[in-house]
Tab-separated table of C-alpha atoms in Angstrom:
chain	number	residue	atom	x	y	z
V	1018	MET	CA	25.758	2.242	2.938
V	1019	SER	CA	26.842	5.686	4.100
V	1020	ILE	CA	24.533	8.215	6.060
V	1021	ALA	CA	24.584	10.295	2.889
V	1022	SER	CA	23.082	7.632	0.652
V	1023	VAL	CA	20.433	6.869	3.168
V	1024	ASP	CA	19.358	10.505	3.234
V	1025	THR	CA	19.202	10.542	-0.403
V	1026	VAL	CA	16.961	7.458	-0.482
V	1027	ARG	CA	14.693	8.997	1.959
V	1028	LEU	CA	14.453	12.208	-0.188
V	1029	VAL	CA	13.526	10.134	-2.982
V	1030	GLU	CA	10.792	8.404	-1.163
V	1031	VAL	CA	9.294	11.463	0.320
V	1032	ASP	CA	9.168	13.288	-3.016
V	1033	THR	CA	7.363	10.404	-4.791
V	1034	PRO	CA	3.800	11.154	-4.705
V	1035	VAL	CA	1.422	8.303	-3.450
V	1036	PRO	CA	-0.961	7.352	-6.344
V	1037	VAL	CA	-4.462	8.052	-5.832
V	1038	LEU	CA	-5.692	6.048	-8.877
V	1039	LEU	CA	-4.351	2.894	-10.400
V	1040	THR	CA	-4.558	1.458	-13.705
V	1041	VAL	CA	-6.300	-1.709	-14.120
V	1042	LYS	CA	-3.012	-3.426	-14.540
V	1043	GLU	CA	-1.671	-2.042	-11.413
V	1044	ALA	CA	-4.612	-2.975	-9.447
V	1045	ALA	CA	-4.404	-6.442	-10.793
V	1046	LYS	CA	-0.844	-6.553	-9.729
V	1047	CYS	CA	-1.852	-5.475	-6.162
V	1048	LEU	CA	-4.309	-8.264	-6.114
V	1049	ARG	CA	-1.861	-10.763	-7.669
V	1050	ILE	CA	-4.638	-11.588	-10.317
V	1051	GLY	CA	-4.500	-11.282	-14.103
V	1052	ARG	CA	-5.666	-8.078	-15.822
V	1053	THR	CA	-8.741	-10.038	-17.402
V	1054	THR	CA	-9.789	-11.375	-13.927
V	1055	CYS	CA	-9.539	-7.655	-12.632
V	1056	PHE	CA	-11.712	-6.391	-15.470
V	1057	ALA	CA	-14.342	-9.192	-14.556
V	1058	LEU	CA	-14.300	-7.913	-10.831
V	1059	ILE	CA	-14.858	-4.455	-12.008
V	1060	ARG	CA	-17.660	-5.528	-14.521
V	1061	THR	CA	-19.490	-7.246	-11.749
V	1062	GLY	CA	-19.104	-4.288	-9.454
V	1063	ALA	CA	-16.904	-6.316	-6.754
V	1064	LEU	CA	-14.002	-4.044	-7.448
V	1065	GLU	CA	-14.725	-0.228	-7.536
V	1066	SER	CA	-13.541	1.767	-10.523
V	1067	LEU	CA	-14.297	4.785	-12.454
V	1068	MET	CA	-13.843	6.473	-15.752
V	1069	VAL	CA	-11.439	9.519	-16.209
V	1070	GLY	CA	-11.883	10.787	-19.776
V	1071	GLY	CA	-11.736	7.622	-21.654
V	1072	LEU	CA	-9.493	5.755	-19.017
V	1073	ARG	CA	-10.732	3.175	-16.489
V	1074	ARG	CA	-9.009	3.740	-13.137
V	1075	VAL	CA	-9.197	1.969	-9.688
V	1076	PRO	CA	-9.140	4.132	-6.383
V	1077	ALA	CA	-5.942	3.098	-4.640
V	1078	ASP	CA	-7.696	2.014	-1.571
V	1079	ALA	CA	-10.445	-0.286	-3.639
V	1080	PRO	CA	-8.018	-3.439	-3.862
V	1081	ALA	CA	-7.793	-3.504	-0.173
V	1082	ALA	CA	-11.499	-2.862	0.406
V	1083	TYR	CA	-12.286	-5.667	-2.139
V	1084	LEU	CA	-9.919	-8.025	-0.066
V	1085	ALA	CA	-11.398	-6.998	3.276
V	1086	ARG	CA	-14.997	-7.791	1.827
V	1087	ARG	CA	-13.977	-11.210	0.493
V	1088	ARG	CA	-12.312	-12.104	4.011
V	1089	VAL	CA	-15.654	-11.244	5.713
V	1090	GLU	CA	-17.676	-13.244	3.199
V	1091	GLN	CA	-15.406	-16.194	3.766
V	1092	ARG	CA	-15.509	-16.189	7.424
V	1093	ALA	CA	-19.309	-15.975	7.268
V	1094	ALA	CA	-19.441	-18.998	4.906
C-alpha cells in the first residue's frame, strides 16, 4: 500500500461522522444479540432508547452502558 492510498483512507475515516444515535438493529449488532432481544431490553428499560419522530433510536453510548451495568451485576452475584 502506498503512502498516497494510506492518506486517502485516513481522509475517508476522518470525514465519516461518528453516529450519535443507532437504529435498534445497529444496537443489536453492537451487542451481538437479535433485534427481538434488543427490543425486549428496551421495553424493560435495561437498554436506553428514545423516539425521534416515529423512529426508535438508541444513543450510541447505551450499548456500552448496558454492558457495564451487566458486568457489575454479575460480579456482585
